[in-house]
Coordinates of C-alpha atoms in Angstrom, one line a residue:
X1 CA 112.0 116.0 135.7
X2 CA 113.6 113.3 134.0
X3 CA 109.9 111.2 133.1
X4 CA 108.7 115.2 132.0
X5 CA 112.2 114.7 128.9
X6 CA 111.0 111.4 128.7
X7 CA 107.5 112.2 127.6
X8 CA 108.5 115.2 125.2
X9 CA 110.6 113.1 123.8
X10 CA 108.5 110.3 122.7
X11 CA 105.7 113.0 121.7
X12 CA 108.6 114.3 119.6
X13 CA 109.4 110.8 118.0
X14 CA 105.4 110.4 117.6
X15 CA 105.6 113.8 115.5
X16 CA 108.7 112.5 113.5
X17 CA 107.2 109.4 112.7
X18 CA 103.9 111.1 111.6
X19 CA 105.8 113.6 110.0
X20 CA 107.7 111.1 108.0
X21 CA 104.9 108.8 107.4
X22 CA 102.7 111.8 105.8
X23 CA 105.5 112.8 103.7
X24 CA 106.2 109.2 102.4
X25 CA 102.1 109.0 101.3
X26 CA 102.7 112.4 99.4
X27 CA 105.5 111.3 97.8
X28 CA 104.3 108.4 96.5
X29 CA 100.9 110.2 95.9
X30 CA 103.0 112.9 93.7
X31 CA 105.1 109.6 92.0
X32 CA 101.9 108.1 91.0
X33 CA 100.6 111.2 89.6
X34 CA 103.5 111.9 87.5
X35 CA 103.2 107.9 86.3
X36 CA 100.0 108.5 85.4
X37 CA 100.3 111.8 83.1
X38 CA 103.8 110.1 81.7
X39 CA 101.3 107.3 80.5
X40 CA 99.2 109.4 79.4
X41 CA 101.2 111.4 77.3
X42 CA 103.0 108.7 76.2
X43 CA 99.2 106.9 74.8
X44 CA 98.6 109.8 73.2
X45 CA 101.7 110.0 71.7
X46 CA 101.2 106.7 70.7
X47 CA 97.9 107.9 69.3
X48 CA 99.2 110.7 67.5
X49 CA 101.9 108.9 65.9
X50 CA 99.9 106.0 64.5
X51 CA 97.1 108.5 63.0
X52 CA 100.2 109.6 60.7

């Protein structure tokens, strides 16, 4: 009984850690994304102003 806890608890911390890990790559997928369209909007911006 006690190696059956055993093993749902480690598949349980294999789940978290996955869990975690996947939402760590989105966030810094999303934080790059939002980088990106900030530097973007601020080159055209740039752009923009300059043409005046």
């Amino acid at each position: 009984m006690q190696l059956l806890c055993g093993f749902v608890f480690q598949e349980e911390i294999t789940m978290v850690s996955l869990y975690k890990r996947r939402g760590l790559i989105s966030a810094l997928t999303v934080a790059l994304m939002v980088t990106s369209m900030n530097i973007n909007v601020l080159a055209s911006a740039t752009v923009h102003y300059e043409n005046h």
